[in-house]
PDB file of C-alpha atoms and ligand atoms in Angstrom:
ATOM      1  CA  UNK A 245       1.831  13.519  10.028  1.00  0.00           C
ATOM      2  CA  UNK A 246       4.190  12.516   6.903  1.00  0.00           C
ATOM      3  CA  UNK A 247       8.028  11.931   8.968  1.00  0.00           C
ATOM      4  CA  UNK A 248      10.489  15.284   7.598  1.00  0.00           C
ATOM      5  CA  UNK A 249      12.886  11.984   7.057  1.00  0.00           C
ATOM      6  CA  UNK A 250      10.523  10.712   4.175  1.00  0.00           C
ATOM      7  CA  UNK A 251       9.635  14.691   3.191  1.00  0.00           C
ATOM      8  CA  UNK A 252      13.195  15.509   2.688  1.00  0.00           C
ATOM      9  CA  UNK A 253      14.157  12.572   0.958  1.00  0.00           C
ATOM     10  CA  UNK A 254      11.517  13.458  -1.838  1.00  0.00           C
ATOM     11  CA  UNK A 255      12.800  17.019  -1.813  1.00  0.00           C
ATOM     12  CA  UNK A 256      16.129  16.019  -2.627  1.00  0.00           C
ATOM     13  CA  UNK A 257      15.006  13.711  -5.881  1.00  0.00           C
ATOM     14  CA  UNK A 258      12.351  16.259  -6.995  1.00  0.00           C
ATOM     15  CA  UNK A 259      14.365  18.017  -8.956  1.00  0.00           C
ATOM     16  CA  UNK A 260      16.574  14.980 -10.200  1.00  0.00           C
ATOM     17  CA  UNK A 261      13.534  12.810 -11.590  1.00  0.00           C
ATOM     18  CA  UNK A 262      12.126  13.411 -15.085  1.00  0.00           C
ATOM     19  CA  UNK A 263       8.664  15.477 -15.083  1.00  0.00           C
ATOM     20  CA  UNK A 264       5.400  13.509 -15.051  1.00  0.00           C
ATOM     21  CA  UNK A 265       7.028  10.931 -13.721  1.00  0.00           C
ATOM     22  CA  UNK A 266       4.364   7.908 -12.509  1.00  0.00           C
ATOM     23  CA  UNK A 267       5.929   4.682 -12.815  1.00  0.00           C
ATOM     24  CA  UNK A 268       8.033   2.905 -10.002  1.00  0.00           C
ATOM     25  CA  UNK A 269       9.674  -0.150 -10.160  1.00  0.00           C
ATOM     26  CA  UNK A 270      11.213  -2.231  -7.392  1.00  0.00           C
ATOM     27  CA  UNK A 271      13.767  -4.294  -9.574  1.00  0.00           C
ATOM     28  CA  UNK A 272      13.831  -7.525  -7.432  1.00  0.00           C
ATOM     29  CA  UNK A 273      15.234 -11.007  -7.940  1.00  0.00           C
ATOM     30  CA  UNK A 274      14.102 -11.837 -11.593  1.00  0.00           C
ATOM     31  CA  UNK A 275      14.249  -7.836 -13.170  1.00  0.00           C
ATOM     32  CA  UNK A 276      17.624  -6.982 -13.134  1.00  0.00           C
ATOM     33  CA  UNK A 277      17.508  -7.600 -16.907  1.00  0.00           C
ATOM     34  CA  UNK A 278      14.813  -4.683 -17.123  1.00  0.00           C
ATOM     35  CA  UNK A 279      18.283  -2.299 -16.060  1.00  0.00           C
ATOM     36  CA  UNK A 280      18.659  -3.172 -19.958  1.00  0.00           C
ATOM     37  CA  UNK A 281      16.067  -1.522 -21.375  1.00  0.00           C
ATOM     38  CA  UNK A 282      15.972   1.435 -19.304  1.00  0.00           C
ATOM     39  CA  UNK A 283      17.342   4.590 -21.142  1.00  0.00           C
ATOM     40  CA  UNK A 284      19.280   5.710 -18.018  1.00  0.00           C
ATOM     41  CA  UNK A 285      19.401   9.535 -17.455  1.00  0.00           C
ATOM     42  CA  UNK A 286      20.693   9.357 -13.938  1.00  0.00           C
ATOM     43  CA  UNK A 287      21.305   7.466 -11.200  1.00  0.00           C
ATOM     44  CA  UNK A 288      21.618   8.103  -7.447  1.00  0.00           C
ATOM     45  CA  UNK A 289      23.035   6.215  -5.017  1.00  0.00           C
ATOM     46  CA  UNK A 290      21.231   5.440  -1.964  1.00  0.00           C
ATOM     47  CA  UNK A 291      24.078   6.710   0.072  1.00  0.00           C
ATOM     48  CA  UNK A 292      23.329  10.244  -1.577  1.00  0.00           C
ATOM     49  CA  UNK A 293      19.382  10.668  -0.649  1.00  0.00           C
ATOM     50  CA  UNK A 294      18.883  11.888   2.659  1.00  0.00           C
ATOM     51  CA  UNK A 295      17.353   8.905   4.902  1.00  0.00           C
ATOM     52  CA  UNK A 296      16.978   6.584   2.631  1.00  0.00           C
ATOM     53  CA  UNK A 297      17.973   3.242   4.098  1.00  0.00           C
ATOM     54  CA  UNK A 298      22.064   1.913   3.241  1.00  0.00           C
ATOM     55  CA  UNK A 299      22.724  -1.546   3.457  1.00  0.00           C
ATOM     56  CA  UNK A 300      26.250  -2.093   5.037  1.00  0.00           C
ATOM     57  CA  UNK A 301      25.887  -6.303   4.655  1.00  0.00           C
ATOM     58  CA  UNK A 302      26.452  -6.164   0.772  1.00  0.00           C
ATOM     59  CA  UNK A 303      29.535  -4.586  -0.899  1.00  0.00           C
ATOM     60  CA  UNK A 304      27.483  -1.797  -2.629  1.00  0.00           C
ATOM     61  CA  UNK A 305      23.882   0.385  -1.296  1.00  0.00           C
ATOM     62  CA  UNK A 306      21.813   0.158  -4.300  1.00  0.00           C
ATOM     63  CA  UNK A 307      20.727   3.235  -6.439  1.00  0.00           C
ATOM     64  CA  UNK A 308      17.760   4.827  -7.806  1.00  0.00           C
ATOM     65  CA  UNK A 309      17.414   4.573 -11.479  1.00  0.00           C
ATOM     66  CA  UNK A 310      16.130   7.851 -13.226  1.00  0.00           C
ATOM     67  CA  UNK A 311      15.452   7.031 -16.939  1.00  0.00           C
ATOM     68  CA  UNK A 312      12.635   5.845 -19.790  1.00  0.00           C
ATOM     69  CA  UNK A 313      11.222   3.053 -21.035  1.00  0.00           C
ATOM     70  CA  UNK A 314      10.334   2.893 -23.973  1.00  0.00           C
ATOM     71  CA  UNK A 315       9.907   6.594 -23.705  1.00  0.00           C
ATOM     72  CA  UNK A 316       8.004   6.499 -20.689  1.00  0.00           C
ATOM     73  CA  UNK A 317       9.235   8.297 -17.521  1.00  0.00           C
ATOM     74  CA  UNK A 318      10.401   5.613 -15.042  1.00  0.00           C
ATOM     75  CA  UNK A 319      12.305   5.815 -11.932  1.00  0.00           C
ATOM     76  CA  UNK A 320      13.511   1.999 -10.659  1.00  0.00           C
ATOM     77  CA  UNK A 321      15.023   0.850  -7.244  1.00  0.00           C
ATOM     78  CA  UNK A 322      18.130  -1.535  -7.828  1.00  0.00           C
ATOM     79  CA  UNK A 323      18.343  -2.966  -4.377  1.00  0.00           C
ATOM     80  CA  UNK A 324      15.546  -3.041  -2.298  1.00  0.00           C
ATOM     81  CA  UNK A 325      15.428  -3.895   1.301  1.00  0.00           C
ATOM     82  CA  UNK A 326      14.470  -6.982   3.302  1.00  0.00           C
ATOM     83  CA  UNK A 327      12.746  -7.878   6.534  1.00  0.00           C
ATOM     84  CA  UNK A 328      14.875 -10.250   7.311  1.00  0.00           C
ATOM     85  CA  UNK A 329      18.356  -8.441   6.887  1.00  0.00           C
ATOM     86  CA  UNK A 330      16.814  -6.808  10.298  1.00  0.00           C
ATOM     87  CA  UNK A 331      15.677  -3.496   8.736  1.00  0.00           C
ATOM     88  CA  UNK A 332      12.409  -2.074  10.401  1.00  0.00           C
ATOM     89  CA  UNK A 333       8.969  -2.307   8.514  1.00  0.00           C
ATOM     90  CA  UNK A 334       9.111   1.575   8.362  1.00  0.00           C
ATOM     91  CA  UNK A 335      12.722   1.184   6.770  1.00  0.00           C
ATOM     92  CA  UNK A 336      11.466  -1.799   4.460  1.00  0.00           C
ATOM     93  CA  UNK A 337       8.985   0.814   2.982  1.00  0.00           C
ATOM     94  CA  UNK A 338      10.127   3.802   3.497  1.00  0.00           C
ATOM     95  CA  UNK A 339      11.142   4.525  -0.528  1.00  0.00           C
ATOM     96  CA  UNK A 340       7.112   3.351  -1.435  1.00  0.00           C
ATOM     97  CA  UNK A 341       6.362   6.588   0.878  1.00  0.00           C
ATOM     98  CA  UNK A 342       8.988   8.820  -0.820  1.00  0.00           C
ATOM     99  CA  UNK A 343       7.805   7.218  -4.301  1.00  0.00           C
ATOM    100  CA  UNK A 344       4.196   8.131  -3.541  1.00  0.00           C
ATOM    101  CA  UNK A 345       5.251  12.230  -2.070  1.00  0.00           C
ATOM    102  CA  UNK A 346       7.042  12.170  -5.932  1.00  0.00           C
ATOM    103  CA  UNK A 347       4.091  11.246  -7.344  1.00  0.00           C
ATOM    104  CA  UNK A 348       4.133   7.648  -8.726  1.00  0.00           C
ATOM    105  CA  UNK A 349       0.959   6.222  -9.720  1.00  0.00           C
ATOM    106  CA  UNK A 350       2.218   2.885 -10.664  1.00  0.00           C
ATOM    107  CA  UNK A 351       4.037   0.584  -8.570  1.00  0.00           C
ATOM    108  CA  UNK A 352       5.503  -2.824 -10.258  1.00  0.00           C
ATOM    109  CA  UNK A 353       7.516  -5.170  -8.362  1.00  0.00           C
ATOM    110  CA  UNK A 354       9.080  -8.577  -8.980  1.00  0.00           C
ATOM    111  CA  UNK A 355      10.101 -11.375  -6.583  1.00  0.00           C
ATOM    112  CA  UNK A 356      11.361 -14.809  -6.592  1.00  0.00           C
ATOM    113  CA  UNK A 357       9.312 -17.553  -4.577  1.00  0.00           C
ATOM    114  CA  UNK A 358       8.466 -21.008  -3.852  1.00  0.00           C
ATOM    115  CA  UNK A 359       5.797 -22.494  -5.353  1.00  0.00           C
ATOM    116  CA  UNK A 360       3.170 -24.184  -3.842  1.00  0.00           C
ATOM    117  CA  UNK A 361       0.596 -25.098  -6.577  1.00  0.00           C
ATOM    118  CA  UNK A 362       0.738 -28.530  -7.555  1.00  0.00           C
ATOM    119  CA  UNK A 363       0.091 -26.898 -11.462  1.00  0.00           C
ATOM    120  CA  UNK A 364       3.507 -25.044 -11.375  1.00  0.00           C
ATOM    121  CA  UNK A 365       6.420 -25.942 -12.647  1.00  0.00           C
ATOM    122  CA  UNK A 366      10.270 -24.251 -11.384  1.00  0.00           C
ATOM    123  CA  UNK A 367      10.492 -21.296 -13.868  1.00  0.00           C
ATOM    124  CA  UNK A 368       7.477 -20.457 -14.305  1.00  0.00           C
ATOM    125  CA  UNK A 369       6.308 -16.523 -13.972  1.00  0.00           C
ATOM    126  CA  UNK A 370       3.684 -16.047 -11.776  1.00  0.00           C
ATOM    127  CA  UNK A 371       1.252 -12.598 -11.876  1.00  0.00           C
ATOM    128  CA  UNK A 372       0.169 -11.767  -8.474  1.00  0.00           C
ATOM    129  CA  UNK A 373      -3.515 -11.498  -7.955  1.00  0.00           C
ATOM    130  CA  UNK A 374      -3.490 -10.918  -4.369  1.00  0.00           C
ATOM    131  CA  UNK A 375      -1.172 -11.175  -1.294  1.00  0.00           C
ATOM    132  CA  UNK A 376      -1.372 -12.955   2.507  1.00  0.00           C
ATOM    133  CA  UNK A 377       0.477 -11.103   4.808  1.00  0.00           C
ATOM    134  CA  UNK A 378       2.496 -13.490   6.897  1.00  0.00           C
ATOM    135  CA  UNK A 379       5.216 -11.462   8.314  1.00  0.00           C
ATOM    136  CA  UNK A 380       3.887 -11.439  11.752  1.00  0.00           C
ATOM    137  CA  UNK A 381       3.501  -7.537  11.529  1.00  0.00           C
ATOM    138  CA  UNK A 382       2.225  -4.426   9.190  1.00  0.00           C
ATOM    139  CA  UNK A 383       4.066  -1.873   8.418  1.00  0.00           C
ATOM    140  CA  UNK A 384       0.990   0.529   9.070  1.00  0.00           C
ATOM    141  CA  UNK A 385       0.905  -0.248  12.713  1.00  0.00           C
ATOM    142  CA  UNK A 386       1.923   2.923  14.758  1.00  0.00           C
ATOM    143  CA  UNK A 387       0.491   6.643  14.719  1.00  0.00           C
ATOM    144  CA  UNK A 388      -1.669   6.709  10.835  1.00  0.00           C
ATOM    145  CA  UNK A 389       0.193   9.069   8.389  1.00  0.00           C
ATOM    146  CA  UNK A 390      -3.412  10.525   7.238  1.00  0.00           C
ATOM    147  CA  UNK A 391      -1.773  12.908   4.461  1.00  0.00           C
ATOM    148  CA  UNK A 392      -0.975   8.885   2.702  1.00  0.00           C
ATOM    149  CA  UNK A 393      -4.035   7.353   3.425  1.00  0.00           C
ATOM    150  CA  UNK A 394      -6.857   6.409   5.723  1.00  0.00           C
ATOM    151  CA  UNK A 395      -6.211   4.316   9.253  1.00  0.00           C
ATOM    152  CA  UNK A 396      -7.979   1.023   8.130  1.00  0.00           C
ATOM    153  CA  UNK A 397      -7.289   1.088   4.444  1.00  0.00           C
ATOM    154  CA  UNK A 398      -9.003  -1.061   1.994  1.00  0.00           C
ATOM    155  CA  UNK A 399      -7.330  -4.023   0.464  1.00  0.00           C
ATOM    156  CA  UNK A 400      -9.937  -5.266  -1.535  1.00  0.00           C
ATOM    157  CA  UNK A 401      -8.387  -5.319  -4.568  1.00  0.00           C
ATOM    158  CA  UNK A 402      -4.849  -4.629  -3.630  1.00  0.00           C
ATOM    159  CA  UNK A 403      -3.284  -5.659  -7.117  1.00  0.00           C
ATOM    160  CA  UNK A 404      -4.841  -4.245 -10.230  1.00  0.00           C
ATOM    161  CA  UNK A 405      -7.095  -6.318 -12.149  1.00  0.00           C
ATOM    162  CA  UNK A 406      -6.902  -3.909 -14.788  1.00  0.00           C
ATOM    163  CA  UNK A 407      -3.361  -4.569 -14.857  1.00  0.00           C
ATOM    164  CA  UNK A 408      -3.442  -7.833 -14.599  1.00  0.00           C
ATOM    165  CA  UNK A 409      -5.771  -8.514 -17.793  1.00  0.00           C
ATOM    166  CA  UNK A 410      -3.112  -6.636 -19.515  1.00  0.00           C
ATOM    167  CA  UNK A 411      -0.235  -8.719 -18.486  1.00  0.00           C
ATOM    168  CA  UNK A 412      -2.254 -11.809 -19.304  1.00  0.00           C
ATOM    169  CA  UNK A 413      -3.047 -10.443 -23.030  1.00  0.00           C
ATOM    170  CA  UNK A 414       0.379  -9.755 -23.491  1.00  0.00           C
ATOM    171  CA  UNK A 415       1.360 -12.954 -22.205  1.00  0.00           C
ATOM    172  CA  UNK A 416      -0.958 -14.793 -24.707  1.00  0.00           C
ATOM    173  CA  UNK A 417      -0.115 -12.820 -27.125  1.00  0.00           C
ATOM    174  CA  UNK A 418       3.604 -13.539 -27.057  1.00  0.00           C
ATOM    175  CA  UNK A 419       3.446 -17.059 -25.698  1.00  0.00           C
ATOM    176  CA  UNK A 420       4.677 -16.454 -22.332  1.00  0.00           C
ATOM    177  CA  UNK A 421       2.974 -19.009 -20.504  1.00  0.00           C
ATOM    178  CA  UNK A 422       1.973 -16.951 -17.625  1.00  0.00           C
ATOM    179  CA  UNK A 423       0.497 -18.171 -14.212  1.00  0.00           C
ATOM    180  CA  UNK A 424      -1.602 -16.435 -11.812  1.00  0.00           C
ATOM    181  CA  UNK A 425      -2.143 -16.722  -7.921  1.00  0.00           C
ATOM    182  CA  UNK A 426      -1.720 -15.720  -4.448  1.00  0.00           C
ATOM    183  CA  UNK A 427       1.572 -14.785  -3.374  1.00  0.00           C
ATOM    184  CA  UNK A 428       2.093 -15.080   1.126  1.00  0.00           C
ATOM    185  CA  UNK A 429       4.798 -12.917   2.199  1.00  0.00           C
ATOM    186  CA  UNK A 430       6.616 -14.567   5.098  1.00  0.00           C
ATOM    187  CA  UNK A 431       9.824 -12.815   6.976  1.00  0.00           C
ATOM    188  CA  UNK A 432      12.227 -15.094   6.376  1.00  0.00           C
ATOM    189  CA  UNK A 433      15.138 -16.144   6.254  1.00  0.00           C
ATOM    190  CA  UNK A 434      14.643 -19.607   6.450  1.00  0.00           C
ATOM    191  CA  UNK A 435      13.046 -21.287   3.572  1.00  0.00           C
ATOM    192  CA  UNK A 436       9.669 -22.989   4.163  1.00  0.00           C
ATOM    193  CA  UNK A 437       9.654 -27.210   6.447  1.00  0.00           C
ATOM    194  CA  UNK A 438       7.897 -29.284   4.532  1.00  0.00           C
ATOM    195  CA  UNK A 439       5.083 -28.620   7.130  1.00  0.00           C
ATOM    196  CA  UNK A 440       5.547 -24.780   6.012  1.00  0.00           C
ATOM    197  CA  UNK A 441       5.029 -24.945   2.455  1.00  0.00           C
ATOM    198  CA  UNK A 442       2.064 -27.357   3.312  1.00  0.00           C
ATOM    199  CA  UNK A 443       0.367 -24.984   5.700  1.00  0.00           C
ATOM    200  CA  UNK A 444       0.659 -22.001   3.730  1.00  0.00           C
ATOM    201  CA  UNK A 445      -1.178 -24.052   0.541  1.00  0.00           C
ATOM    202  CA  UNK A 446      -3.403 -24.685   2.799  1.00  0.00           C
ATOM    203  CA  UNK A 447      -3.889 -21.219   3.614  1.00  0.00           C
ATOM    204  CA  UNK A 448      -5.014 -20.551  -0.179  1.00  0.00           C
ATOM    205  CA  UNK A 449      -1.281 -19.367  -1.391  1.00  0.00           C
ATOM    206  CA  UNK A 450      -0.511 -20.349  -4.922  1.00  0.00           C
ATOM    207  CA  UNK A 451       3.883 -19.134  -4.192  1.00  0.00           C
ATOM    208  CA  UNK A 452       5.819 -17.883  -1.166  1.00  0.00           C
ATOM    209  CA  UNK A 453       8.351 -15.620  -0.565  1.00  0.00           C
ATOM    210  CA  UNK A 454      10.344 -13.244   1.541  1.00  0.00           C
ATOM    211  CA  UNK A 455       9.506  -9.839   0.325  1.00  0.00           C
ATOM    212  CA  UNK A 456       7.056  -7.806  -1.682  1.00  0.00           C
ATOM    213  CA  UNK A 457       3.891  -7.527   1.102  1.00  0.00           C
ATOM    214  CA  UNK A 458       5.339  -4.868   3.057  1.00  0.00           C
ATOM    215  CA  UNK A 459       5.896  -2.181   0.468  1.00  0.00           C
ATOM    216  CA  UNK A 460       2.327  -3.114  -1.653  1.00  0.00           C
ATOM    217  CA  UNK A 461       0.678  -2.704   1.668  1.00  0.00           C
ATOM    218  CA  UNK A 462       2.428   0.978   1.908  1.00  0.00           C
ATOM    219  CA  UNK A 463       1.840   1.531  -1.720  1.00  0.00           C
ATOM    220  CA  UNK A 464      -1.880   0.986  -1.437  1.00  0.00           C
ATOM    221  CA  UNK A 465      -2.505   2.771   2.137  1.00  0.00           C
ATOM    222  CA  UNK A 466      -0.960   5.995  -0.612  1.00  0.00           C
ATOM    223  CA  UNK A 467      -3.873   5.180  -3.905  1.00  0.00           C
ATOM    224  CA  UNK A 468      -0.777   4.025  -5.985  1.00  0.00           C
ATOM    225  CA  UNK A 469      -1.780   1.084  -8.275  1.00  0.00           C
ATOM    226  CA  UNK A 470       0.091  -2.194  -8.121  1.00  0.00           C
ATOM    227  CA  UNK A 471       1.360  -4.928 -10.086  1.00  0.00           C
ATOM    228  CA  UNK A 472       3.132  -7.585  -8.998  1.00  0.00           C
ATOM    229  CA  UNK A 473       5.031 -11.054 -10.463  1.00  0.00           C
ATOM    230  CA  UNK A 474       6.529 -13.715  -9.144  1.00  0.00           C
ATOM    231  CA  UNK A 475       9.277 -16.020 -10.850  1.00  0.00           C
ATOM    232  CA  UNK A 476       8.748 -19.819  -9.406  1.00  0.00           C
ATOM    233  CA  UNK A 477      12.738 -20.553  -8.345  1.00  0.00           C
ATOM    234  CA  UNK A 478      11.696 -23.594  -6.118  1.00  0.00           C
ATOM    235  CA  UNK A 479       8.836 -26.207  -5.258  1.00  0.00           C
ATOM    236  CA  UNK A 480       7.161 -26.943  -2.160  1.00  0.00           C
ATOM    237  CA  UNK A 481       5.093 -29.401  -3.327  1.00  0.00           C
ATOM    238  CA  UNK A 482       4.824 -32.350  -1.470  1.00  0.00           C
ATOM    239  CA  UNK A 483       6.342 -35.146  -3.687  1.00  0.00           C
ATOM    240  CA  UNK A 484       8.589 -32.232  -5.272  1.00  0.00           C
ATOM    241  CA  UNK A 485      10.426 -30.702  -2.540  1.00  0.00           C
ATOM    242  CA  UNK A 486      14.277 -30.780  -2.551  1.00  0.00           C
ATOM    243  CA  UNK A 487      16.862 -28.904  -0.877  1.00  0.00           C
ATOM    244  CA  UNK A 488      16.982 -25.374  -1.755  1.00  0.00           C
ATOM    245  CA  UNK A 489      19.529 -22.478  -1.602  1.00  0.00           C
ATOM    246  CA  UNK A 490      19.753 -18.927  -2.354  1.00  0.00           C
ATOM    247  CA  UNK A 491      22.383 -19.839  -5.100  1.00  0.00           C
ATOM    248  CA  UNK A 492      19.538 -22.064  -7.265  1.00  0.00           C
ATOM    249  CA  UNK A 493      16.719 -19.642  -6.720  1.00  0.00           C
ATOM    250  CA  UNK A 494      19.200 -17.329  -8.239  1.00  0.00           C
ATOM    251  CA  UNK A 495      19.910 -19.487 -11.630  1.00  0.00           C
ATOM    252  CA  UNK A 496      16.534 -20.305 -12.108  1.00  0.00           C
ATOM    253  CA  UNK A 497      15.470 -16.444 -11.671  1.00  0.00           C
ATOM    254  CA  UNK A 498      18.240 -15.196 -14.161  1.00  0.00           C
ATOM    255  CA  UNK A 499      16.606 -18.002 -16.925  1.00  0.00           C
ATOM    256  CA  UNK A 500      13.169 -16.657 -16.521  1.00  0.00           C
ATOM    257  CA  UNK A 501      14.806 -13.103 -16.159  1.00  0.00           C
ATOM    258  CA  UNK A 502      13.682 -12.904 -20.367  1.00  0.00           C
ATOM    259  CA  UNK A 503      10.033 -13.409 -19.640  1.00  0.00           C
ATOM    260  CA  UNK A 504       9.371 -11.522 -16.526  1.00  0.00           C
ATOM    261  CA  UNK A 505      11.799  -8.183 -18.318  1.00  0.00           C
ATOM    262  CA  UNK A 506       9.187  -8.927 -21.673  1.00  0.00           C
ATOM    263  CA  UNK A 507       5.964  -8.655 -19.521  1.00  0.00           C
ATOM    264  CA  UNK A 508       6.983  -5.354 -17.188  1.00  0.00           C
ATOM    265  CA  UNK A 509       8.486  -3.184 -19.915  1.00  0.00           C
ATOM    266  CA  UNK A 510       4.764  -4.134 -22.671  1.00  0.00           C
ATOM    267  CA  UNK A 511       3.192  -3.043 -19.369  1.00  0.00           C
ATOM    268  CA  UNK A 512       5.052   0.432 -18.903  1.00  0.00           C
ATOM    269  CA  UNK A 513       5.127   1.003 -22.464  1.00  0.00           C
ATOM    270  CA  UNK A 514       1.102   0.606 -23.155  1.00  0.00           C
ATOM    271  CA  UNK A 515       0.940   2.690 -19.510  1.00  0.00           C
ATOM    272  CA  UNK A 516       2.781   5.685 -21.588  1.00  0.00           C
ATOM    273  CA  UNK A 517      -0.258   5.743 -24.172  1.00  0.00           C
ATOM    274  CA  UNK A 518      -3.047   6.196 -21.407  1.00  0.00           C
TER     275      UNK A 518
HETATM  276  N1  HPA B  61      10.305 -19.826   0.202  1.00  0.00           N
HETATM  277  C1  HPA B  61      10.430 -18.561   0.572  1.00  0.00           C
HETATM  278  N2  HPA B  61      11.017 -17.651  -0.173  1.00  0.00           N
HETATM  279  C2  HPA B  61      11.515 -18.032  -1.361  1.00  0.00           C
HETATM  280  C3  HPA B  61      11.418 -19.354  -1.795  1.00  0.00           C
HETATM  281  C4  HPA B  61      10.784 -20.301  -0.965  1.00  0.00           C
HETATM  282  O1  HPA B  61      10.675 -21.506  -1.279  1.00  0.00           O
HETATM  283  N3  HPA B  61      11.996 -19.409  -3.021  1.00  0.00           N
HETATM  284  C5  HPA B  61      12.438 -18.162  -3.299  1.00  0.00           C
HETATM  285  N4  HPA B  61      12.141 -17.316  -2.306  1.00  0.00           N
END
């Protein structure tokens, strides 16, 4: 059984988004720039859909972005909610299950992490070619919402490889430089020991970060297709690792901001000729 809470949240924006909309975005740490190139035709505060999670810590709730890209229909989340500000997993993902009932195809989301591959450099934008989920939970657990998807869900190929040749022609095409590996989701909000970082490269984890897993997990359990990049705002590297705060993973995100903006909106835009 699909919650009313997530029912009547997507009855309120049904009307509000543009038709044939099928492309989300989550606009996290690294795609605020993509706001730019968004022909806005409305937005809606979170405080204005019904249920939809409101974050009290920061001085505004974030907003849902109705507009185009490039022409294509688009419909973005500026602000997106974290684990580790103590919302619930079924709060975390809650606007990948309204997303889905409004029927999104497309999810893309952007994060900033640690690295953990001796090959990366801070800066560098990372496409995600698959996830570990760290967080010590799943949002899944509990009663299965069948009408989304089945109880033990595949996650064989959890981000799209068709999507991610595409982002790797376009990066090679326009010299972006991109990297690609495993992204491990952890809760947060402490950044990784030494011993951390360490373990989770050990683990097979190319970057690390805080976010992200939760909502792709909900996103595939409901068929949407995923893509997923990562900007490299720190190292854990043995050899490399200094001390890191939110304040320099936020500089080096807003340099890369150009690169990671460049890759999403080629993406939507050659989505919109399918
Ligand atoms: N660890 C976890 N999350 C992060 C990091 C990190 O080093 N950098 C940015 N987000």
């Amino acid at each position: 059984m699909i919650p009313n809470e997530i029912k009547e949240a997507a009855a309120y924006l049904q009307s509000r988004i543009i038709d044939n909309t099928t492309i989300g975005i989550v606009l996290g740490t690294g795609l605020g720039g993509l706001v730019q190139k968004i022909d806005i035709q409305e937005c809606i505060d979170y405080k204005d859909i019904p249920h939809f999670p409101v974050s009290t810590v920061q001085g505004h709730s974030g907003r849902l972005i109705v507009g185009r890209i490039g022409g294509v229909p688009v419909l973005a989340m500026q602000g997106r909610f974290h684990f580790y500000e103590g919302w619930s997993m079924a709060q975390v993902t809650f606007p990948a299950r309204v997303f889905c009932l409004l029927g999104i195809k497309t999810l893309f989301v952007s994060n900033a992490a640690g690295g953990l591959n001796p090959g990366f450099k801070v800066g560098d934008v990372m496409v995600i070619t698959d996830h570990i989920n760290m967080f010590g939970t799943n949002p899944l657990i509990g009663p299965n919402m069948d009408e989304f998807g089945p109880r033990f869900p595949d996650m064989s190929q959890t981000y799209s490889q068709r999507l991610v040749s595409k982002a790797l022609e376009i990066g090679k095409a326009e010299n972006l430089d991109l990297r690609t590996g495993v992204y491990v989701g952890t809760s947060g909000p402490t950044f990784e020991t030494p011993a951390e970082y360490k373990m989770f490269r050990a683990l097979g984890a190319d970057a690390v970060g805080m976010s992200t897993v939760p909502e792709v997990i909900v996103a595939r359990h409901c068929g949407l297709e995923v893509f997923g990049v990562s900007i490299i705002t720190d190292s854990g590297v043995p050899g490399e690792i200094v001390e890191v705060s939110h304040e320099e993973v936020q500089k080096v995100a807003a340099a890369a901001e150009p690169r990671m903006t460049r890759i999403i909106e080629a993406l939507i835009i050659d989505e919109g000729k399918k």
